[in-house]
Amino acid sequence: MFLLRTPGYPVLLALVFRTCGAASPVAILLLQHAMTVGTALLTALTAWHLTKRRDVTFIAGVACACSLQLLAFANQIMTETPYTFALIAGVYFVVKYHQYGQLRELALSSLMAGLAYLFRPIGLTLVCLLPLVALHRVCSDRRKRRATSATESRWRGVQAGTGRALAWALGCSLIPAAALTVPWWVENHLVYGANSFVRCFDFALYNRAANVERLDGEGSAALADIRRVVGEAKSSGRLTPDADEGMAWTVWQAYRGVEDRSLKESSA
């Protein structure tokens, strides 16, 4: 599964086990419950910054704190809890940046988005959205300054200042996230030939074709090749007789064992 998942959660577990030893299972659950509390607080604070209403803030915080999904996942050794905490933290900081225009908040949002990606690849979507938020904020500020510019010379100054502001905003939106994500992308491309986001996408597509559409295309050359390779892998003992060709992981193992295909080739 390390070929599918980003390394954030395994690294977090390793740090806890190295620190707490035999007490690590309890420590992990306590840490995840603390993250759940943090998620509820950040949800309430996000509601406050969006509405400035105490009733909305209270309802948002309580509704999040009472979420059965959050409570259930906090008691399981799974990525959902730290991913949700990092994602909500990223949303909180980007809301503050959008309202107040402080680059520090944008950089913190980028950092949390990168951390969310390290817990689950889908966190990359927030990283991609941040430059758009930065562009929107800078353009809004530019329109406001233009409206208050009384002379042509002052308008040229606004244009020059906008370029610098946009460069700073884009840098703050991307560099912190890149510092966390790019090393993992480089590792994936060097070792496996593709990043985990692409592999998870391939995994989801194949599982849909196999388990929802039931691989009904009997005339498909690709399907015939898959069945041939999986059959050879079973007969040679590389796969167990009950291995399910409907699982992408089974197909990847078969192609690697029978035809020595790389993960990228077998995924494609």
PDB file of C-alpha atoms in Angstrom:
ATOM      1  CA  MET A   1       0.000   0.000   0.000  1.00  0.00           C
ATOM      2  CA  PHE A   2       2.989   2.331   0.218  1.00  0.00           C
ATOM      3  CA  LEU A   3       2.817   2.346  -3.579  1.00  0.00           C
ATOM      4  CA  LEU A   4      -0.634   3.932  -3.292  1.00  0.00           C
ATOM      5  CA  ARG A   5      -0.515   6.052  -0.164  1.00  0.00           C
ATOM      6  CA  THR A   6       1.493   9.154   0.532  1.00  0.00           C
ATOM      7  CA  PRO A   7       3.849   8.801   3.522  1.00  0.00           C
ATOM      8  CA  GLY A   8       2.369  11.254   6.032  1.00  0.00           C
ATOM      9  CA  TYR A   9       0.395   8.816   8.195  1.00  0.00           C
ATOM     10  CA  PRO A  10       3.046   6.061   8.342  1.00  0.00           C
ATOM     11  CA  VAL A  11       5.610   8.679   9.371  1.00  0.00           C
ATOM     12  CA  LEU A  12       3.230  10.004  12.055  1.00  0.00           C
ATOM     13  CA  LEU A  13       2.682   6.478  13.413  1.00  0.00           C
ATOM     14  CA  ALA A  14       6.415   5.793  13.379  1.00  0.00           C
ATOM     15  CA  LEU A  15       7.094   8.958  15.413  1.00  0.00           C
ATOM     16  CA  VAL A  16       4.444   8.005  17.961  1.00  0.00           C
ATOM     17  CA  PHE A  17       5.797   4.463  18.332  1.00  0.00           C
ATOM     18  CA  ARG A  18       9.349   5.736  18.648  1.00  0.00           C
ATOM     19  CA  THR A  19       8.269   8.203  21.338  1.00  0.00           C
ATOM     20  CA  CYS A  20       5.701   6.213  23.311  1.00  0.00           C
ATOM     21  CA  GLY A  21       6.789   2.587  22.889  1.00  0.00           C
ATOM     22  CA  ALA A  22       4.297   0.104  24.296  1.00  0.00           C
ATOM     23  CA  ALA A  23       1.808   2.880  25.061  1.00  0.00           C
ATOM     24  CA  SER A  24       1.673   3.917  21.396  1.00  0.00           C
ATOM     25  CA  PRO A  25      -1.807   2.516  20.527  1.00  0.00           C
ATOM     26  CA  VAL A  26      -3.368   4.615  23.296  1.00  0.00           C
ATOM     27  CA  ALA A  27      -1.208   7.610  22.376  1.00  0.00           C
ATOM     28  CA  ILE A  28      -2.342   7.416  18.752  1.00  0.00           C
ATOM     29  CA  LEU A  29      -6.005   7.431  19.762  1.00  0.00           C
ATOM     30  CA  LEU A  30      -5.473  10.356  22.157  1.00  0.00           C
ATOM     31  CA  LEU A  31      -3.657  12.273  19.425  1.00  0.00           C
ATOM     32  CA  GLN A  32      -6.452  11.615  16.940  1.00  0.00           C
ATOM     33  CA  HIS A  33      -9.119  12.708  19.425  1.00  0.00           C
ATOM     34  CA  ALA A  34      -7.136  15.908  19.993  1.00  0.00           C
ATOM     35  CA  MET A  35      -7.111  16.418  16.212  1.00  0.00           C
ATOM     36  CA  THR A  36     -10.877  15.890  16.153  1.00  0.00           C
ATOM     37  CA  VAL A  37     -11.319  18.587  18.807  1.00  0.00           C
ATOM     38  CA  GLY A  38      -9.058  20.845  16.731  1.00  0.00           C
ATOM     39  CA  THR A  39     -11.163  20.138  13.639  1.00  0.00           C
ATOM     40  CA  ALA A  40     -14.340  21.189  15.450  1.00  0.00           C
ATOM     41  CA  LEU A  41     -12.704  24.373  16.779  1.00  0.00           C
ATOM     42  CA  LEU A  42     -11.333  25.324  13.358  1.00  0.00           C
ATOM     43  CA  THR A  43     -14.742  24.692  11.795  1.00  0.00           C
ATOM     44  CA  ALA A  44     -16.333  27.042  14.331  1.00  0.00           C
ATOM     45  CA  LEU A  45     -13.646  29.694  13.755  1.00  0.00           C
ATOM     46  CA  THR A  46     -14.095  29.418   9.983  1.00  0.00           C
ATOM     47  CA  ALA A  47     -17.828  29.971  10.427  1.00  0.00           C
ATOM     48  CA  TRP A  48     -17.092  33.030  12.587  1.00  0.00           C
ATOM     49  CA  HIS A  49     -14.780  34.603  10.007  1.00  0.00           C
ATOM     50  CA  LEU A  50     -17.330  33.976   7.253  1.00  0.00           C
ATOM     51  CA  THR A  51     -20.421  35.244   9.074  1.00  0.00           C
ATOM     52  CA  LYS A  52     -19.395  37.153  12.243  1.00  0.00           C
ATOM     53  CA  ARG A  53     -22.440  35.556  13.888  1.00  0.00           C
ATOM     54  CA  ARG A  54     -22.203  33.743  17.208  1.00  0.00           C
ATOM     55  CA  ASP A  55     -25.203  31.516  16.555  1.00  0.00           C
ATOM     56  CA  VAL A  56     -23.778  30.253  13.251  1.00  0.00           C
ATOM     57  CA  THR A  57     -20.377  29.742  14.880  1.00  0.00           C
ATOM     58  CA  PHE A  58     -21.924  27.748  17.729  1.00  0.00           C
ATOM     59  CA  ILE A  59     -24.033  25.579  15.416  1.00  0.00           C
ATOM     60  CA  ALA A  60     -21.102  24.874  13.095  1.00  0.00           C
ATOM     61  CA  GLY A  61     -18.801  23.898  15.968  1.00  0.00           C
ATOM     62  CA  VAL A  62     -21.346  21.673  17.718  1.00  0.00           C
ATOM     63  CA  ALA A  63     -22.467  20.004  14.493  1.00  0.00           C
ATOM     64  CA  CYS A  64     -18.875  19.186  13.622  1.00  0.00           C
ATOM     65  CA  ALA A  65     -18.033  17.983  17.151  1.00  0.00           C
ATOM     66  CA  CYS A  66     -21.061  15.662  17.133  1.00  0.00           C
ATOM     67  CA  SER A  67     -20.288  14.187  13.700  1.00  0.00           C
ATOM     68  CA  LEU A  68     -20.485  10.413  13.997  1.00  0.00           C
ATOM     69  CA  GLN A  69     -17.951  10.030  11.195  1.00  0.00           C
ATOM     70  CA  LEU A  70     -15.351  12.140  13.004  1.00  0.00           C
ATOM     71  CA  LEU A  71     -15.908  10.293  16.268  1.00  0.00           C
ATOM     72  CA  ALA A  72     -15.739   6.886  14.596  1.00  0.00           C
ATOM     73  CA  PHE A  73     -12.560   7.576  12.636  1.00  0.00           C
ATOM     74  CA  ALA A  74     -10.854   9.064  15.700  1.00  0.00           C
ATOM     75  CA  ASN A  75     -10.929   5.556  17.193  1.00  0.00           C
ATOM     76  CA  GLN A  76      -9.416   3.851  14.157  1.00  0.00           C
ATOM     77  CA  ILE A  77      -5.859   3.705  12.866  1.00  0.00           C
ATOM     78  CA  MET A  78      -6.685   5.373   9.562  1.00  0.00           C
ATOM     79  CA  THR A  79      -5.708   8.531   7.690  1.00  0.00           C
ATOM     80  CA  GLU A  80      -9.116  10.204   7.860  1.00  0.00           C
ATOM     81  CA  THR A  81      -8.592  12.046  11.153  1.00  0.00           C
ATOM     82  CA  PRO A  82      -5.230  13.765  10.451  1.00  0.00           C
ATOM     83  CA  TYR A  83      -6.248  14.413   6.834  1.00  0.00           C
ATOM     84  CA  THR A  84      -9.489  16.117   7.906  1.00  0.00           C
ATOM     85  CA  PHE A  85      -7.658  18.206  10.501  1.00  0.00           C
ATOM     86  CA  ALA A  86      -5.045  19.361   7.982  1.00  0.00           C
ATOM     87  CA  LEU A  87      -7.691  20.068   5.341  1.00  0.00           C
ATOM     88  CA  ILE A  88      -9.909  22.113   7.679  1.00  0.00           C
ATOM     89  CA  ALA A  89      -6.852  24.019   8.914  1.00  0.00           C
ATOM     90  CA  GLY A  90      -5.975  24.836   5.298  1.00  0.00           C
ATOM     91  CA  VAL A  91      -9.514  26.060   4.637  1.00  0.00           C
ATOM     92  CA  TYR A  92      -9.470  28.171   7.827  1.00  0.00           C
ATOM     93  CA  PHE A  93      -6.238  29.932   6.881  1.00  0.00           C
ATOM     94  CA  VAL A  94      -7.274  30.558   3.278  1.00  0.00           C
ATOM     95  CA  VAL A  95     -10.566  32.078   4.466  1.00  0.00           C
ATOM     96  CA  LYS A  96      -8.591  34.431   6.714  1.00  0.00           C
ATOM     97  CA  TYR A  97      -6.278  35.339   3.832  1.00  0.00           C
ATOM     98  CA  HIS A  98      -9.201  36.007   1.506  1.00  0.00           C
ATOM     99  CA  GLN A  99     -10.779  38.348   4.045  1.00  0.00           C
ATOM    100  CA  TYR A 100      -7.732  40.141   5.421  1.00  0.00           C
ATOM    101  CA  GLY A 101      -5.085  39.735   2.703  1.00  0.00           C
ATOM    102  CA  GLN A 102      -2.215  38.679   4.987  1.00  0.00           C
ATOM    103  CA  LEU A 103       0.347  36.582   3.133  1.00  0.00           C
ATOM    104  CA  ARG A 104       1.233  34.747   6.342  1.00  0.00           C
ATOM    105  CA  GLU A 105      -2.239  33.182   6.346  1.00  0.00           C
ATOM    106  CA  LEU A 106      -1.865  32.154   2.696  1.00  0.00           C
ATOM    107  CA  ALA A 107       1.497  30.526   3.405  1.00  0.00           C
ATOM    108  CA  LEU A 108       0.043  28.643   6.378  1.00  0.00           C
ATOM    109  CA  SER A 109      -2.846  27.461   4.236  1.00  0.00           C
ATOM    110  CA  SER A 110      -0.378  26.218   1.625  1.00  0.00           C
ATOM    111  CA  LEU A 111       1.612  24.408   4.311  1.00  0.00           C
ATOM    112  CA  MET A 112      -1.517  22.683   5.649  1.00  0.00           C
ATOM    113  CA  ALA A 113      -2.625  21.773   2.114  1.00  0.00           C
ATOM    114  CA  GLY A 114       0.734  20.130   1.497  1.00  0.00           C
ATOM    115  CA  LEU A 115       0.397  18.275   4.793  1.00  0.00           C
ATOM    116  CA  ALA A 116      -3.113  17.154   3.832  1.00  0.00           C
ATOM    117  CA  TYR A 117      -1.685  15.750   0.591  1.00  0.00           C
ATOM    118  CA  LEU A 118       0.903  13.775   2.547  1.00  0.00           C
ATOM    119  CA  PHE A 119      -1.948  12.137   4.472  1.00  0.00           C
ATOM    120  CA  ARG A 120      -4.190  11.514   1.451  1.00  0.00           C
ATOM    121  CA  PRO A 121      -3.413  12.268  -2.229  1.00  0.00           C
ATOM    122  CA  ILE A 122      -6.773  14.011  -2.739  1.00  0.00           C
ATOM    123  CA  GLY A 123      -5.379  16.866  -0.629  1.00  0.00           C
ATOM    124  CA  LEU A 124      -3.629  17.989  -3.807  1.00  0.00           C
ATOM    125  CA  THR A 125      -6.896  19.623  -4.892  1.00  0.00           C
ATOM    126  CA  LEU A 126      -6.573  22.289  -2.187  1.00  0.00           C
ATOM    127  CA  VAL A 127      -2.999  23.005  -3.279  1.00  0.00           C
ATOM    128  CA  CYS A 128      -4.285  23.611  -6.824  1.00  0.00           C
ATOM    129  CA  LEU A 129      -7.013  25.980  -5.612  1.00  0.00           C
ATOM    130  CA  LEU A 130      -4.761  28.279  -3.586  1.00  0.00           C
ATOM    131  CA  PRO A 131      -3.176  30.124  -6.565  1.00  0.00           C
ATOM    132  CA  LEU A 132      -6.699  30.897  -7.816  1.00  0.00           C
ATOM    133  CA  VAL A 133      -7.624  32.368  -4.433  1.00  0.00           C
ATOM    134  CA  ALA A 134      -4.415  34.408  -4.444  1.00  0.00           C
ATOM    135  CA  LEU A 135      -5.126  35.696  -7.960  1.00  0.00           C
ATOM    136  CA  HIS A 136      -8.684  36.648  -6.988  1.00  0.00           C
ATOM    137  CA  ARG A 137      -7.521  38.538  -3.895  1.00  0.00           C
ATOM    138  CA  VAL A 138      -4.794  40.457  -5.732  1.00  0.00           C
ATOM    139  CA  CYS A 139      -7.141  41.400  -8.570  1.00  0.00           C
ATOM    140  CA  SER A 140      -9.755  42.590  -6.058  1.00  0.00           C
ATOM    141  CA  ASP A 141      -7.168  44.777  -4.338  1.00  0.00           C
ATOM    142  CA  ARG A 142      -6.076  46.118  -7.730  1.00  0.00           C
ATOM    143  CA  ARG A 143      -9.627  47.161  -8.607  1.00  0.00           C
ATOM    144  CA  LYS A 144     -10.022  48.923  -5.274  1.00  0.00           C
ATOM    145  CA  ARG A 145      -6.759  50.856  -5.688  1.00  0.00           C
ATOM    146  CA  ARG A 146      -7.639  51.762  -9.253  1.00  0.00           C
ATOM    147  CA  ALA A 147     -10.943  53.202  -8.101  1.00  0.00           C
ATOM    148  CA  THR A 148      -9.092  55.492  -5.695  1.00  0.00           C
ATOM    149  CA  SER A 149      -6.351  56.510  -8.183  1.00  0.00           C
ATOM    150  CA  ALA A 150      -6.864  60.106  -9.241  1.00  0.00           C
ATOM    151  CA  THR A 151      -4.003  60.412 -11.767  1.00  0.00           C
ATOM    152  CA  GLU A 152      -2.397  58.369 -14.536  1.00  0.00           C
ATOM    153  CA  SER A 153       0.949  58.261 -12.696  1.00  0.00           C
ATOM    154  CA  ARG A 154      -0.697  56.807  -9.629  1.00  0.00           C
ATOM    155  CA  TRP A 155      -2.427  54.205 -11.833  1.00  0.00           C
ATOM    156  CA  ARG A 156       0.948  53.115 -13.259  1.00  0.00           C
ATOM    157  CA  GLY A 157       2.156  52.696  -9.705  1.00  0.00           C
ATOM    158  CA  VAL A 158      -0.861  50.530  -8.960  1.00  0.00           C
ATOM    159  CA  GLN A 159      -0.050  48.323 -11.967  1.00  0.00           C
ATOM    160  CA  ALA A 160       3.582  47.890 -10.886  1.00  0.00           C
ATOM    161  CA  GLY A 161       2.527  47.142  -7.328  1.00  0.00           C
ATOM    162  CA  THR A 162       0.002  44.586  -8.544  1.00  0.00           C
ATOM    163  CA  GLY A 163       2.698  42.593 -10.351  1.00  0.00           C
ATOM    164  CA  ARG A 164       4.846  42.399  -7.229  1.00  0.00           C
ATOM    165  CA  ALA A 165       1.846  41.559  -5.052  1.00  0.00           C
ATOM    166  CA  LEU A 166       0.793  38.775  -7.407  1.00  0.00           C
ATOM    167  CA  ALA A 167       4.297  37.292  -7.446  1.00  0.00           C
ATOM    168  CA  TRP A 168       4.426  37.273  -3.646  1.00  0.00           C
ATOM    169  CA  ALA A 169       0.929  35.809  -3.361  1.00  0.00           C
ATOM    170  CA  LEU A 170       1.592  33.029  -5.861  1.00  0.00           C
ATOM    171  CA  GLY A 171       4.856  32.213  -4.135  1.00  0.00           C
ATOM    172  CA  CYS A 172       3.172  32.004  -0.731  1.00  0.00           C
ATOM    173  CA  SER A 173       0.404  29.832  -2.178  1.00  0.00           C
ATOM    174  CA  LEU A 174       2.747  27.281  -3.746  1.00  0.00           C
ATOM    175  CA  ILE A 175       6.198  27.223  -2.130  1.00  0.00           C
ATOM    176  CA  PRO A 176       5.225  25.870   1.353  1.00  0.00           C
ATOM    177  CA  ALA A 177       3.123  23.092  -0.204  1.00  0.00           C
ATOM    178  CA  ALA A 178       5.843  22.324  -2.734  1.00  0.00           C
ATOM    179  CA  ALA A 179       8.430  21.984   0.041  1.00  0.00           C
ATOM    180  CA  LEU A 180       6.366  19.093   1.434  1.00  0.00           C
ATOM    181  CA  THR A 181       5.062  17.475  -1.738  1.00  0.00           C
ATOM    182  CA  VAL A 182       7.842  17.771  -4.335  1.00  0.00           C
ATOM    183  CA  PRO A 183      10.322  15.441  -2.548  1.00  0.00           C
ATOM    184  CA  TRP A 184       7.646  12.742  -2.507  1.00  0.00           C
ATOM    185  CA  TRP A 185       6.823  13.310  -6.195  1.00  0.00           C
ATOM    186  CA  VAL A 186      10.515  13.031  -7.107  1.00  0.00           C
ATOM    187  CA  GLU A 187      10.822   9.813  -5.097  1.00  0.00           C
ATOM    188  CA  ASN A 188       7.760   8.351  -6.815  1.00  0.00           C
ATOM    189  CA  HIS A 189       8.949   9.218 -10.318  1.00  0.00           C
ATOM    190  CA  LEU A 190      12.459   7.898  -9.677  1.00  0.00           C
ATOM    191  CA  VAL A 191      11.356   4.625  -8.083  1.00  0.00           C
ATOM    192  CA  TYR A 192       7.882   3.877  -9.457  1.00  0.00           C
ATOM    193  CA  GLY A 193       7.543   6.014 -12.576  1.00  0.00           C
ATOM    194  CA  ALA A 194       4.407   7.902 -11.497  1.00  0.00           C
ATOM    195  CA  ASN A 195       3.083   9.798  -8.510  1.00  0.00           C
ATOM    196  CA  SER A 196       0.608   8.409  -5.998  1.00  0.00           C
ATOM    197  CA  PHE A 197      -2.184  10.748  -7.133  1.00  0.00           C
ATOM    198  CA  VAL A 198      -2.100   9.190 -10.620  1.00  0.00           C
ATOM    199  CA  ARG A 199      -1.912   5.658  -9.198  1.00  0.00           C
ATOM    200  CA  CYS A 200      -4.904   6.247  -6.924  1.00  0.00           C
ATOM    201  CA  PHE A 201      -6.828   7.567  -9.924  1.00  0.00           C
ATOM    202  CA  ASP A 202      -5.925   4.475 -11.963  1.00  0.00           C
ATOM    203  CA  PHE A 203      -6.840   2.293  -8.989  1.00  0.00           C
ATOM    204  CA  ALA A 204     -10.286   3.900  -8.686  1.00  0.00           C
ATOM    205  CA  LEU A 205     -10.956   3.638 -12.426  1.00  0.00           C
ATOM    206  CA  TYR A 206     -10.065  -0.036 -12.554  1.00  0.00           C
ATOM    207  CA  ASN A 207     -12.065  -0.898  -9.437  1.00  0.00           C
ATOM    208  CA  ARG A 208     -15.081   0.822 -10.954  1.00  0.00           C
ATOM    209  CA  ALA A 209     -14.719  -1.085 -14.205  1.00  0.00           C
ATOM    210  CA  ALA A 210     -14.237  -4.377 -12.351  1.00  0.00           C
ATOM    211  CA  ASN A 211     -16.727  -4.074  -9.508  1.00  0.00           C
ATOM    212  CA  VAL A 212     -19.412  -1.738 -10.862  1.00  0.00           C
ATOM    213  CA  GLU A 213     -19.387  -2.533 -14.558  1.00  0.00           C
ATOM    214  CA  ARG A 214     -18.217  -6.111 -13.830  1.00  0.00           C
ATOM    215  CA  LEU A 215     -15.728  -6.145 -16.720  1.00  0.00           C
ATOM    216  CA  ASP A 216     -18.470  -7.093 -19.157  1.00  0.00           C
ATOM    217  CA  GLY A 217     -16.499  -6.240 -22.278  1.00  0.00           C
ATOM    218  CA  GLU A 218     -15.757  -9.795 -23.394  1.00  0.00           C
ATOM    219  CA  GLY A 219     -14.459  -8.482 -26.708  1.00  0.00           C
ATOM    220  CA  SER A 220     -11.881  -6.271 -25.016  1.00  0.00           C
ATOM    221  CA  ALA A 221      -8.270  -7.111 -25.846  1.00  0.00           C
ATOM    222  CA  ALA A 222      -7.179  -5.459 -22.610  1.00  0.00           C
ATOM    223  CA  LEU A 223      -9.522  -7.621 -20.547  1.00  0.00           C
ATOM    224  CA  ALA A 224      -8.330 -10.781 -22.315  1.00  0.00           C
ATOM    225  CA  ASP A 225      -4.718  -9.826 -21.609  1.00  0.00           C
ATOM    226  CA  ILE A 226      -5.497  -9.138 -17.948  1.00  0.00           C
ATOM    227  CA  ARG A 227      -7.131 -12.552 -17.549  1.00  0.00           C
ATOM    228  CA  ARG A 228      -4.237 -14.265 -19.306  1.00  0.00           C
ATOM    229  CA  VAL A 229      -1.595 -12.650 -17.097  1.00  0.00           C
ATOM    230  CA  VAL A 230      -3.560 -13.215 -13.881  1.00  0.00           C
ATOM    231  CA  GLY A 231      -4.097 -16.856 -14.889  1.00  0.00           C
ATOM    232  CA  GLU A 232      -0.358 -17.344 -15.487  1.00  0.00           C
ATOM    233  CA  ALA A 233       0.436 -15.728 -12.154  1.00  0.00           C
ATOM    234  CA  LYS A 234      -1.935 -18.096 -10.362  1.00  0.00           C
ATOM    235  CA  SER A 235      -0.643 -21.202 -12.124  1.00  0.00           C
ATOM    236  CA  SER A 236       2.972 -20.275 -11.349  1.00  0.00           C
ATOM    237  CA  GLY A 237       2.226 -19.633  -7.692  1.00  0.00           C
ATOM    238  CA  ARG A 238       2.885 -15.892  -7.797  1.00  0.00           C
ATOM    239  CA  LEU A 239      -0.753 -15.317  -6.852  1.00  0.00           C
ATOM    240  CA  THR A 240      -3.032 -17.419  -4.681  1.00  0.00           C
ATOM    241  CA  PRO A 241      -5.770 -19.361  -6.509  1.00  0.00           C
ATOM    242  CA  ASP A 242      -8.477 -17.148  -4.997  1.00  0.00           C
ATOM    243  CA  ALA A 243      -6.831 -13.844  -6.042  1.00  0.00           C
ATOM    244  CA  ASP A 244      -9.490 -11.523  -7.455  1.00  0.00           C
ATOM    245  CA  GLU A 245      -8.771 -10.020 -10.881  1.00  0.00           C
ATOM    246  CA  GLY A 246     -11.350  -7.373 -10.014  1.00  0.00           C
ATOM    247  CA  MET A 247      -8.785  -5.771  -7.684  1.00  0.00           C
ATOM    248  CA  ALA A 248      -6.261  -3.481  -9.321  1.00  0.00           C
ATOM    249  CA  TRP A 249      -3.585  -4.529  -6.831  1.00  0.00           C
ATOM    250  CA  THR A 250      -3.944  -8.164  -7.966  1.00  0.00           C
ATOM    251  CA  VAL A 251      -3.499  -7.123 -11.601  1.00  0.00           C
ATOM    252  CA  TRP A 252      -0.415  -5.044 -10.777  1.00  0.00           C
ATOM    253  CA  GLN A 253       1.162  -7.958  -8.909  1.00  0.00           C
ATOM    254  CA  ALA A 254       0.414 -10.299 -11.798  1.00  0.00           C
ATOM    255  CA  TYR A 255       2.023  -8.079 -14.426  1.00  0.00           C
ATOM    256  CA  ARG A 256       5.044  -7.469 -12.224  1.00  0.00           C
ATOM    257  CA  GLY A 257       5.515 -11.181 -11.558  1.00  0.00           C
ATOM    258  CA  VAL A 258       4.763 -12.611 -15.006  1.00  0.00           C
ATOM    259  CA  GLU A 259       6.046  -9.954 -17.393  1.00  0.00           C
ATOM    260  CA  ASP A 260       8.295  -7.918 -15.081  1.00  0.00           C
ATOM    261  CA  ARG A 261       6.269  -4.780 -15.849  1.00  0.00           C
ATOM    262  CA  SER A 262       6.874  -1.654 -13.809  1.00  0.00           C
ATOM    263  CA  LEU A 263       4.105  -0.273 -11.660  1.00  0.00           C
ATOM    264  CA  LYS A 264       3.550   2.535 -14.170  1.00  0.00           C
ATOM    265  CA  GLU A 265       3.260   0.085 -17.091  1.00  0.00           C
ATOM    266  CA  SER A 266       0.932  -2.324 -15.324  1.00  0.00           C
ATOM    267  CA  SER A 267      -1.196   0.542 -14.010  1.00  0.00           C
ATOM    268  CA  ALA A 268      -1.626   1.900 -17.528  1.00  0.00           C
TER     269      ALA A 268
END
